[in-house]
Coordinates of N, CA and C in Angstrom, one line a residue:
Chain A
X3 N 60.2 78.3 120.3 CA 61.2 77.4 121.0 C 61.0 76.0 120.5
X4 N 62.1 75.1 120.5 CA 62.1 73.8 119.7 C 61.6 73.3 120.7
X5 N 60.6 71.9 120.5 CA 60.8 71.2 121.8 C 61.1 69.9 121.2
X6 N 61.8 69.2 122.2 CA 62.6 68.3 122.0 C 61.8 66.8 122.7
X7 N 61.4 65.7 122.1 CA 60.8 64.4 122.9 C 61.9 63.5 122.2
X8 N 61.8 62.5 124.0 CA 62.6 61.5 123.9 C 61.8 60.8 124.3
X9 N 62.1 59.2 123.5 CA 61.3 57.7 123.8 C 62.0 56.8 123.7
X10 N 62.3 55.6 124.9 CA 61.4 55.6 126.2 C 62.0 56.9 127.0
X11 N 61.3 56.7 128.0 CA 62.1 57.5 129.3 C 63.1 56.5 130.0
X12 N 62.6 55.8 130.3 CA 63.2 54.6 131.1 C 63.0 53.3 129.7
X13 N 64.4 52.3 130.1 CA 64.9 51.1 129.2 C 65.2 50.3 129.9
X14 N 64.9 49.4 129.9 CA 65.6 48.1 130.7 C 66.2 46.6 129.8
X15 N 67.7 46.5 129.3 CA 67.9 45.8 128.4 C 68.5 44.7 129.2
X16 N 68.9 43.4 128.6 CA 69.9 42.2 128.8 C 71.3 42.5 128.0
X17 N 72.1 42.2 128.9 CA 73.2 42.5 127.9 C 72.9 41.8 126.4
X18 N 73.6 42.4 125.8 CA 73.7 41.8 124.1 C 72.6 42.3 123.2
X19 N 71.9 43.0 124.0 CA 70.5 43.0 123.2 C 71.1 44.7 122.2
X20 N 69.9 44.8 121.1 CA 70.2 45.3 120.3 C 69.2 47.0 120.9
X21 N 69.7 48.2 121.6 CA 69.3 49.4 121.7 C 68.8 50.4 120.9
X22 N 67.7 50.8 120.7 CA 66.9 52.0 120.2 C 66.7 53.0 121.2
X23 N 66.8 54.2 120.8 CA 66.4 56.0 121.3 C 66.1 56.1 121.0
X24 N 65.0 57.2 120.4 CA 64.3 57.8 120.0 C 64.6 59.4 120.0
X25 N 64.6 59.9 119.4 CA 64.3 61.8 119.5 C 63.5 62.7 118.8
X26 N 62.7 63.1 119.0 CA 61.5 63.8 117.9 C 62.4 65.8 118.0
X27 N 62.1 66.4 117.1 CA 62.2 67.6 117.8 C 61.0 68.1 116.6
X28 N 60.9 69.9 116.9 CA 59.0 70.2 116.3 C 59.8 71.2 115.1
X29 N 61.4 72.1 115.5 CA 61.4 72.7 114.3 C 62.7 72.4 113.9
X30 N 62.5 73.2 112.6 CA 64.3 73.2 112.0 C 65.8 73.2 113.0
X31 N 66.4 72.7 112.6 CA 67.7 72.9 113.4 C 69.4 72.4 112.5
X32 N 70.2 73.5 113.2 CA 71.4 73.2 112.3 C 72.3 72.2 112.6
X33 N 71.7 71.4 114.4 CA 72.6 69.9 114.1 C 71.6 69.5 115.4
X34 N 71.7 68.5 115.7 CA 71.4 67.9 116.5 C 72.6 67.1 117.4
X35 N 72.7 66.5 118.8 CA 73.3 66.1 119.8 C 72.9 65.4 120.5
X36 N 73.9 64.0 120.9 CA 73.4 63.1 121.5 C 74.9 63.0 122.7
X37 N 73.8 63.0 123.9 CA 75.1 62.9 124.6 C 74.7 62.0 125.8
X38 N 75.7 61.4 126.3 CA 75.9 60.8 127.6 C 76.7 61.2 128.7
X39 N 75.4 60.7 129.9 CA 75.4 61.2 131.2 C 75.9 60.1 132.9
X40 N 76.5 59.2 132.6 CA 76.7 58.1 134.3 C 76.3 58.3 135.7
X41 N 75.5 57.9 135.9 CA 74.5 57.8 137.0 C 76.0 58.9 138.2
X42 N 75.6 60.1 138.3 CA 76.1 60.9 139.6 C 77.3 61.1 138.7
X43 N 77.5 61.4 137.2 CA 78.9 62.0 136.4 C 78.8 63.1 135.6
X44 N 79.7 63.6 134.7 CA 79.5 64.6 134.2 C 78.9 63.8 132.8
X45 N 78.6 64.9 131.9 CA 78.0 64.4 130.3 C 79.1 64.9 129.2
X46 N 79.3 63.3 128.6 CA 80.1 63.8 127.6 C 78.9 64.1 126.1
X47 N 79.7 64.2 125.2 CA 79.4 64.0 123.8 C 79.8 62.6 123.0
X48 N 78.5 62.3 122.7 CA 78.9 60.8 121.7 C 78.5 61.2 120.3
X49 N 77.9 62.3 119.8 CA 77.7 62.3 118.7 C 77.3 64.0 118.2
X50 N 77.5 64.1 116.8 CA 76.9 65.8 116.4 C 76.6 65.5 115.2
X51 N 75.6 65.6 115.0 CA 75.0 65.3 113.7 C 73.9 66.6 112.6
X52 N 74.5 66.6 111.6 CA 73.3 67.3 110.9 C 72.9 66.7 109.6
X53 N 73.2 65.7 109.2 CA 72.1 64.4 108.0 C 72.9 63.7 108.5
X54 N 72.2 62.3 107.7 CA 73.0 61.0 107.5 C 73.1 60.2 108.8
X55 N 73.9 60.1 109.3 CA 74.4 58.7 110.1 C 75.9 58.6 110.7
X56 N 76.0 58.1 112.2 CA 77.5 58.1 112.2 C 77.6 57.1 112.8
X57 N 78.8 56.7 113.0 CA 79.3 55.2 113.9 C 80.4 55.7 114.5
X58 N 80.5 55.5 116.1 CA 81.6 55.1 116.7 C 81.6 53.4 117.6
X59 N 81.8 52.8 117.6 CA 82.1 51.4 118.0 C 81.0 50.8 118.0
X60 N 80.4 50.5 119.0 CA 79.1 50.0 118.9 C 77.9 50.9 119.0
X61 N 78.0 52.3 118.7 CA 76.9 53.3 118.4 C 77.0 53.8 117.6
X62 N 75.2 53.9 117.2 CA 75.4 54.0 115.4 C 74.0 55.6 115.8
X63 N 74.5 56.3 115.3 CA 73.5 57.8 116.0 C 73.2 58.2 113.9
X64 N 71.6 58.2 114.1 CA 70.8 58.6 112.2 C 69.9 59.8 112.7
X65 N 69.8 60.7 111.9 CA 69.1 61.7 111.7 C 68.4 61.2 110.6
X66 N 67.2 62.0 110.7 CA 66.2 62.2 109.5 C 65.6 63.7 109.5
X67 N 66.0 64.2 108.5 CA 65.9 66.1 108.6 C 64.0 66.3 108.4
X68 N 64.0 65.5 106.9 CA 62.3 66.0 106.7 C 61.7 65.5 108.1
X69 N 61.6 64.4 108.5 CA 60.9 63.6 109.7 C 61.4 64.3 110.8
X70 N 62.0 65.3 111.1 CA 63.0 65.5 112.4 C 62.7 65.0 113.9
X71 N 63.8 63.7 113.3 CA 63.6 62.7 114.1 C 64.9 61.5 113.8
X72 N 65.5 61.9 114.9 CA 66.9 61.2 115.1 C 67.0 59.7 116.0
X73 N 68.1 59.1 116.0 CA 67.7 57.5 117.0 C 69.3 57.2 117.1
X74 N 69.2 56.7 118.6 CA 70.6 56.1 118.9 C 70.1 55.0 119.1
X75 N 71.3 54.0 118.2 CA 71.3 52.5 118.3 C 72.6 52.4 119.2
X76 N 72.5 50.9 120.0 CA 73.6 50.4 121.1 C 73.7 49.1 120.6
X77 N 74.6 48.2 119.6 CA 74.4 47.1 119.7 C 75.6 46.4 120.4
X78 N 75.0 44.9 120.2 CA 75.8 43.8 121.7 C 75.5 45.0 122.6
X79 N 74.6 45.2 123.6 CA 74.6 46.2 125.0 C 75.7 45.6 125.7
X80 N 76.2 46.5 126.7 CA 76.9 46.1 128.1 C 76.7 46.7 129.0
X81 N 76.3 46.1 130.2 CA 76.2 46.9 131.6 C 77.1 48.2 131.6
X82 N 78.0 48.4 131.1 CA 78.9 49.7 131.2 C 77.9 50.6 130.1
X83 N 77.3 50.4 129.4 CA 76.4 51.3 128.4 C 75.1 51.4 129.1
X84 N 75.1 51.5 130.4 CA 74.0 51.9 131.7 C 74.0 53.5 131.9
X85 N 73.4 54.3 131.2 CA 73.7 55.9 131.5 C 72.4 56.5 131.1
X86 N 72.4 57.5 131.0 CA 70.9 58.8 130.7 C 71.3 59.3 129.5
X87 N 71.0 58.8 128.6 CA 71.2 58.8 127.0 C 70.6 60.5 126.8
X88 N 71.3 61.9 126.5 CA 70.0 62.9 126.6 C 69.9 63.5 124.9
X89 N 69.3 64.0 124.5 CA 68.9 64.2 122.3 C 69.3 65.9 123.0
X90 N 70.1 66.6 122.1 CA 70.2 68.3 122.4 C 69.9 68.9 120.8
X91 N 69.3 69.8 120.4 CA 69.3 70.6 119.3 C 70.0 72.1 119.4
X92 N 70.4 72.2 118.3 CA 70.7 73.3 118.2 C 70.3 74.2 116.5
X93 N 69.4 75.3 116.9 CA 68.3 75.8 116.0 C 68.5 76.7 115.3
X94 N 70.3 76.7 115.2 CA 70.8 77.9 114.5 C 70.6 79.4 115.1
X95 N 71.6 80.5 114.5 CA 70.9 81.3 115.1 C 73.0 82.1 115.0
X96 N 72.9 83.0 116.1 CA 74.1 83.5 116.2 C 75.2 82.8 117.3
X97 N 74.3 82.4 118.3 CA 74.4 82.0 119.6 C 74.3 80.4 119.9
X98 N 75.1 79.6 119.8 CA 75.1 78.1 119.5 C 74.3 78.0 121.1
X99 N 73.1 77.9 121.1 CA 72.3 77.3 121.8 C 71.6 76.1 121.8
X100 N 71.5 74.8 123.0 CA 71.1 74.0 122.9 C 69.6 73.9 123.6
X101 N 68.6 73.3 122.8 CA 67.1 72.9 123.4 C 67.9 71.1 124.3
X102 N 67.5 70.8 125.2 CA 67.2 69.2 125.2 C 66.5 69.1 125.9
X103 N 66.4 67.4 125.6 CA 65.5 66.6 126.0 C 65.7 66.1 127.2
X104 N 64.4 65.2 127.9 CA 64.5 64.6 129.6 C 65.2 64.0 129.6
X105 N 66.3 62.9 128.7 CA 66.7 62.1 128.8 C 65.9 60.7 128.8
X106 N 67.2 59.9 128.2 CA 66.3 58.3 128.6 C 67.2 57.7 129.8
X107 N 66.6 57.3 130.6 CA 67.8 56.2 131.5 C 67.6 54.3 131.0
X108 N 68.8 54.0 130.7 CA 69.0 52.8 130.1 C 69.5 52.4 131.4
X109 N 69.4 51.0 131.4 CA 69.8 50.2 132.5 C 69.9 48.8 131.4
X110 N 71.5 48.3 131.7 CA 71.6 46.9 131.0 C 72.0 45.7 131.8
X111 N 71.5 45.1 132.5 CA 71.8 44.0 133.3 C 72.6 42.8 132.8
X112 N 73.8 42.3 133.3 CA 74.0 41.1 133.1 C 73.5 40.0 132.8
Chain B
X26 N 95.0 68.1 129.9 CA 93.9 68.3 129.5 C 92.9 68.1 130.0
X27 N 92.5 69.0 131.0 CA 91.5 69.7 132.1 C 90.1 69.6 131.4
X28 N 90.0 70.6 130.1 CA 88.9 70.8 129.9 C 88.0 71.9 130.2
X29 N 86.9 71.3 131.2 CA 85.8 72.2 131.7 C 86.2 71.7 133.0
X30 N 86.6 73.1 133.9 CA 86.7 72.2 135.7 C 85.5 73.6 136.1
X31 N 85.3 72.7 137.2 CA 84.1 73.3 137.9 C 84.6 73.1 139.4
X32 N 84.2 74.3 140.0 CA 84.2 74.3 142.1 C 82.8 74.8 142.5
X33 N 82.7 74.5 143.6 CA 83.2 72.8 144.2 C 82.1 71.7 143.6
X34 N 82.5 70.4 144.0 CA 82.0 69.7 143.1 C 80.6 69.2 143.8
X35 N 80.3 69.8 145.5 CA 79.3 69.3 146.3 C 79.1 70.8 147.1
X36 N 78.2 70.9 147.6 CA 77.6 72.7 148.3 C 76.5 72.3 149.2
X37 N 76.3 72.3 150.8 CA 75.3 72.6 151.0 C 75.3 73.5 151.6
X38 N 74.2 74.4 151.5 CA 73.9 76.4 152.2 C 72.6 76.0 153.1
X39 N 72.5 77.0 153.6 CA 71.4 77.0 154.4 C 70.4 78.8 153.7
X40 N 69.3 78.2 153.4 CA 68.2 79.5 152.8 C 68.8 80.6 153.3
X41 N 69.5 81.2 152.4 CA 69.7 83.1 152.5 C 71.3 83.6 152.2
X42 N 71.9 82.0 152.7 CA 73.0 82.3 152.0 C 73.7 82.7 150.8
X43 N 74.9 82.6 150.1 CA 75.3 83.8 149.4 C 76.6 82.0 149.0
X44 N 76.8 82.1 147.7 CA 78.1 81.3 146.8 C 77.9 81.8 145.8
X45 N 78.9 81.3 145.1 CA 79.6 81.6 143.8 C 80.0 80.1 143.4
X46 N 79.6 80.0 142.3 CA 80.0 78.8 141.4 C 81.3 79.2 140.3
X47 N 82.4 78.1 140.5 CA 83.3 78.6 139.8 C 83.6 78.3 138.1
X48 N 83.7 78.3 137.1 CA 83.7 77.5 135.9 C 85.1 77.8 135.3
X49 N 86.1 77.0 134.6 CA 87.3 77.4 134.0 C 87.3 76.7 132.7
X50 N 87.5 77.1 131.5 CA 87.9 76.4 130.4 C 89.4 76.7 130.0
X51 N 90.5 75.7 129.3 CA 91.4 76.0 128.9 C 91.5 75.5 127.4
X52 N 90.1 75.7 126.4 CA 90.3 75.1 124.9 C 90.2 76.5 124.6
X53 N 89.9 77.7 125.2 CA 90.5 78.7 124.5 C 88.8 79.2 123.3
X54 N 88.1 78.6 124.1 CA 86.7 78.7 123.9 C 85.9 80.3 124.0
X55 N 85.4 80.6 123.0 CA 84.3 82.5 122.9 C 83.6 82.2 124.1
X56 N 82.9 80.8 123.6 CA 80.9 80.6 124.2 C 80.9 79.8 125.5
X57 N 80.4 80.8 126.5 CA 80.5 79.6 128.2 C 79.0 79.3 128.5
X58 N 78.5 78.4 129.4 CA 76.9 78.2 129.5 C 77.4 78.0 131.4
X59 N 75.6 78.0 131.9 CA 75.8 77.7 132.9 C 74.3 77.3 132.6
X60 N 74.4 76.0 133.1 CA 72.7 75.1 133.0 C 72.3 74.6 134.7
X61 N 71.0 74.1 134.2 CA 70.7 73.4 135.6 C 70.5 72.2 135.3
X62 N 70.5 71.0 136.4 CA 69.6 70.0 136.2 C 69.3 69.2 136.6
X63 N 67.8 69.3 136.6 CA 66.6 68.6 137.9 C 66.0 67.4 137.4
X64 N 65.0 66.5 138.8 CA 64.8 65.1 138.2 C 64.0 65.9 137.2
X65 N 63.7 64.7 136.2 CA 62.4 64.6 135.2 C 62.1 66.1 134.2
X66 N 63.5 66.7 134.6 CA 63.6 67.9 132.9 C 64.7 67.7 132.5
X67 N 64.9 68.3 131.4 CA 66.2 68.6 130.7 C 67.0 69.8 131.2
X68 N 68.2 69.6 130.5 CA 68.7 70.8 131.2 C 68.5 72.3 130.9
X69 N 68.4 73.3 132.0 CA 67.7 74.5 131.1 C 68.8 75.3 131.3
X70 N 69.4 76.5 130.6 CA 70.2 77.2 130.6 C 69.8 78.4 131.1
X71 N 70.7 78.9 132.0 CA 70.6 80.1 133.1 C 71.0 81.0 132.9
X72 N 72.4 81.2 132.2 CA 72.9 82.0 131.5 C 74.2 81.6 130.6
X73 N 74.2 82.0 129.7 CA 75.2 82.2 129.2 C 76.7 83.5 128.6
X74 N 77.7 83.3 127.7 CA 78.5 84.4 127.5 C 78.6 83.9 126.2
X75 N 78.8 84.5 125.3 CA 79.1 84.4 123.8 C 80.3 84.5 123.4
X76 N 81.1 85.8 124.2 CA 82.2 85.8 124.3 C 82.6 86.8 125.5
X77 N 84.0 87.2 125.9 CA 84.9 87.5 127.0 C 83.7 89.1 127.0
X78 N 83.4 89.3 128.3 CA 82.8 90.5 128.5 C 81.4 91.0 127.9
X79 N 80.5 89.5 127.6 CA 79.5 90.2 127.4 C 78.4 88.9 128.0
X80 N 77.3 88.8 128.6 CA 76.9 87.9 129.3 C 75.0 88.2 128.7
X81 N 74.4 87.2 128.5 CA 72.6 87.9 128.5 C 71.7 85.8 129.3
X82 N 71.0 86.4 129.2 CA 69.6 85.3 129.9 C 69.4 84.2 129.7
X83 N 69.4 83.3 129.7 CA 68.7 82.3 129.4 C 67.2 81.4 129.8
X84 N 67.2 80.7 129.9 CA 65.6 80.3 130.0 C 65.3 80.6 131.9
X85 N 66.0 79.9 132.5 CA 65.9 80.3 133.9 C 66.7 81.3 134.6
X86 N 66.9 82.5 134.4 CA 67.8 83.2 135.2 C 67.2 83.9 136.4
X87 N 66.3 83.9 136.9 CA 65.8 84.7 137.9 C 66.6 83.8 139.3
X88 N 67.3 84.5 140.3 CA 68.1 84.1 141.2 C 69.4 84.0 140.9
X89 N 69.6 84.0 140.0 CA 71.3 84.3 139.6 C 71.6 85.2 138.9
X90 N 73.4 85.4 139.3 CA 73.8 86.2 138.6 C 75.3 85.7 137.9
X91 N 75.9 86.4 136.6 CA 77.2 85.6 136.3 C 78.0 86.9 136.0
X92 N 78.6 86.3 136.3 CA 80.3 87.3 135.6 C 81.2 86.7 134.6
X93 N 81.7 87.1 133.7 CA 82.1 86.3 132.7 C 84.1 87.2 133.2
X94 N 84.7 86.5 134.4 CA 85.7 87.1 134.6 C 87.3 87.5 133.3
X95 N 87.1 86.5 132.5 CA 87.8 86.8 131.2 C 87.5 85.4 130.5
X96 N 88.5 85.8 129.3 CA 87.9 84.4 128.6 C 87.7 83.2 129.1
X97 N 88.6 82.8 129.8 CA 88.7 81.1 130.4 C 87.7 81.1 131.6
X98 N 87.0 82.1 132.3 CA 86.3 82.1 133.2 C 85.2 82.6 133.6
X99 N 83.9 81.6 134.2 CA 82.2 82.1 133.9 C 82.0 81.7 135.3
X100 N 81.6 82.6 136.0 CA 81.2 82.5 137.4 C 79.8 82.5 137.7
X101 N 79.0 81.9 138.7 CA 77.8 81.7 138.6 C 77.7 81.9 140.3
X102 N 76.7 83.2 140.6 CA 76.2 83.2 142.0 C 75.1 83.7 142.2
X103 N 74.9 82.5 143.3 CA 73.5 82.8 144.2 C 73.8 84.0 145.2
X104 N 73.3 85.1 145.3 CA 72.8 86.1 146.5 C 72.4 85.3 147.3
X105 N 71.3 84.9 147.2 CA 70.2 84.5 148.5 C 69.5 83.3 148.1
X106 N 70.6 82.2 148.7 CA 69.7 80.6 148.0 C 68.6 80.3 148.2
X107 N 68.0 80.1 147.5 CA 66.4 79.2 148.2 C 66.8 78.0 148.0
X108 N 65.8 77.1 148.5 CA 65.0 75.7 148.7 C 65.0 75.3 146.8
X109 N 64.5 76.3 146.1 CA 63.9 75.9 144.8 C 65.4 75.8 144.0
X110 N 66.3 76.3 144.5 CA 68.0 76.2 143.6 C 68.6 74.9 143.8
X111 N 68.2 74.5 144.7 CA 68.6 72.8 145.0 C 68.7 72.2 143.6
X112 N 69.6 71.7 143.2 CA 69.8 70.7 141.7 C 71.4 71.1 141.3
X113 N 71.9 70.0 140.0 CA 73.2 69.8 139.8 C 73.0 71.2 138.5
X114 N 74.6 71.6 138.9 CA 74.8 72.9 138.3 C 75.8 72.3 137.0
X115 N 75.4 72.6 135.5 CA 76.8 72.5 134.6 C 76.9 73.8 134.2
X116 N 78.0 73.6 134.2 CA 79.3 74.8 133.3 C 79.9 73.9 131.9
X117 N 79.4 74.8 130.6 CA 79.9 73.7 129.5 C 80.6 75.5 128.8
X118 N 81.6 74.9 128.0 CA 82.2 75.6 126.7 C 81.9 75.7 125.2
X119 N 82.0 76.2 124.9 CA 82.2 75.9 122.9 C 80.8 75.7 122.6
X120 N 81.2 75.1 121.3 CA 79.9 74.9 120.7 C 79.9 75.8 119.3
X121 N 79.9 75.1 118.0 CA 80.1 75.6 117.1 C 79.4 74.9 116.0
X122 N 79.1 75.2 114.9 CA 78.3 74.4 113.8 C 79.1 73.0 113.4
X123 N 80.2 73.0 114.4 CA 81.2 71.9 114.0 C 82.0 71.3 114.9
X124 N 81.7 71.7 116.0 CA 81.9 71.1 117.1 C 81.1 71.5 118.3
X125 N 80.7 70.4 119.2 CA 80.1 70.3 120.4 C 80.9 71.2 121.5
X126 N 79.4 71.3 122.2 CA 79.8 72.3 123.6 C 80.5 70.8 124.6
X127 N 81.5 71.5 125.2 CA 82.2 70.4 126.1 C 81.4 70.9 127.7
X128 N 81.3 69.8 128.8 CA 80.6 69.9 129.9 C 81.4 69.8 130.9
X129 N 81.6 70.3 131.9 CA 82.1 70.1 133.4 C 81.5 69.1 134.0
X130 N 82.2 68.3 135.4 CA 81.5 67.6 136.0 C 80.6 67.8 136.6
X131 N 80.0 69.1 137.1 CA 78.6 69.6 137.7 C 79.2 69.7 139.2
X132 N 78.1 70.5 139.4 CA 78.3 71.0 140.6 C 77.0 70.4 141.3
X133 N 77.0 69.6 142.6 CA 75.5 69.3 143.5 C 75.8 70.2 144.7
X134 N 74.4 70.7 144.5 CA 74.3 72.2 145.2 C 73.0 71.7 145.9
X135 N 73.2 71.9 147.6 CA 71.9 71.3 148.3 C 71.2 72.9 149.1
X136 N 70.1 73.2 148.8 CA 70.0 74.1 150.1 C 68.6 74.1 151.0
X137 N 69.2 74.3 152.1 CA 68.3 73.3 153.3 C 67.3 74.8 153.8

């Protein structure tokens, strides 16, 4: 079974400040998943990754395959980017199954 | 553009009771999941379908049961709720080497 670590657990930013995640996982996998969760909402998808690096607006989601170990960046933060950031893997296989992680809860104050 | 809908979106039972969780996709999706999720874990998967008429285990399935009623539809029920089933229920779709599984709003399921 993959296991999946996330760091921190808990974040506490100022707006504008510049965001780091963390996600470790222990074995191979054919992509990894970063998704977001709003305090009492459903979880979308912000990212699917299997090398390299992606950008949507102000989130920038990198993998590292040898190191398996991925990071979501948040720059300029905004209170609206206050949610449970959670890392998912998926380890290949027949059956697109996902391992994840506890989540981080980010909190960005005004 | 619905998505993943889920019923109902709040539940509370009383220990011994009997629900059904409802799940609907319209992307026309093989793969349905039904997860759980409690403070301080990740989400664990209870069961899943791969595709229309075939359903197997996931990490937590003891206390439920699912029916995979046809494609667009993954049903999830408690027989006999306990105390320990208390936690938000998802129903997600898809999922492919090339695209992400999509999630429902969840279901908060209380049982007293």
């Amino acid at each position: 079974k993959n296991e999946v670590e996330q760091s921190p657990q808990n974040l506490t930013a100022q707006e504008g400040e510049f965001i780091t995640i963390n996600c470790s996982y222990s074995v191979g996998i054919s992509a990894l998943h970063w998704l977001q969760q709003h305090p009492g909402g459903g979880i979308v998808s912000l990212f699917m990754l299997s090398s390299g690096k992606k950008k949507h607006g102000r989130l920038i989601a990198t993998i590292n395959i040898q190191e398996k170990h991925s990071s979501l960046h948040i720059t300029a933060s905004h209170p609206r980017d206050s949610a449970v950031y959670i890392c998912a893997v998926n380890s290949g296989g027949s059956n697109y199954k996902l391992t994840f992680g506890k989540g981080t809860l980010l909190t960005v104050n005004p | 553009n619905a998505g993943v809908t889920q019923t109902p979106k709040f539940q509370v039972l009383k220990t011994g009771q009997s629900m059904t969780l409802q799940c609907a996709q319209d992307m026309n999706h093989n793969s349905m999941y039904w997860y759980r999720q409690d403070p301080g874990m990740g989400l664990r998967l209870i069961y899943y379908s791969a595709s229309e008429g075939t359903t197997d285990k996931g990490e937590v399935p003891n206390g439920y049961n699912v029916s995979r009623l046809n494609k667009r539809e993954f049903s999830l029920r408690l027989e006999s709720a306990a105390p320990s089933q208390t936690s938000v229920y998802f129903c997600a779709s898809g999922g492919t080497v090339e695209q992400p599984q999509h999630f429902g709003d969840g279901t908060r399921l209380s049982i007293l």
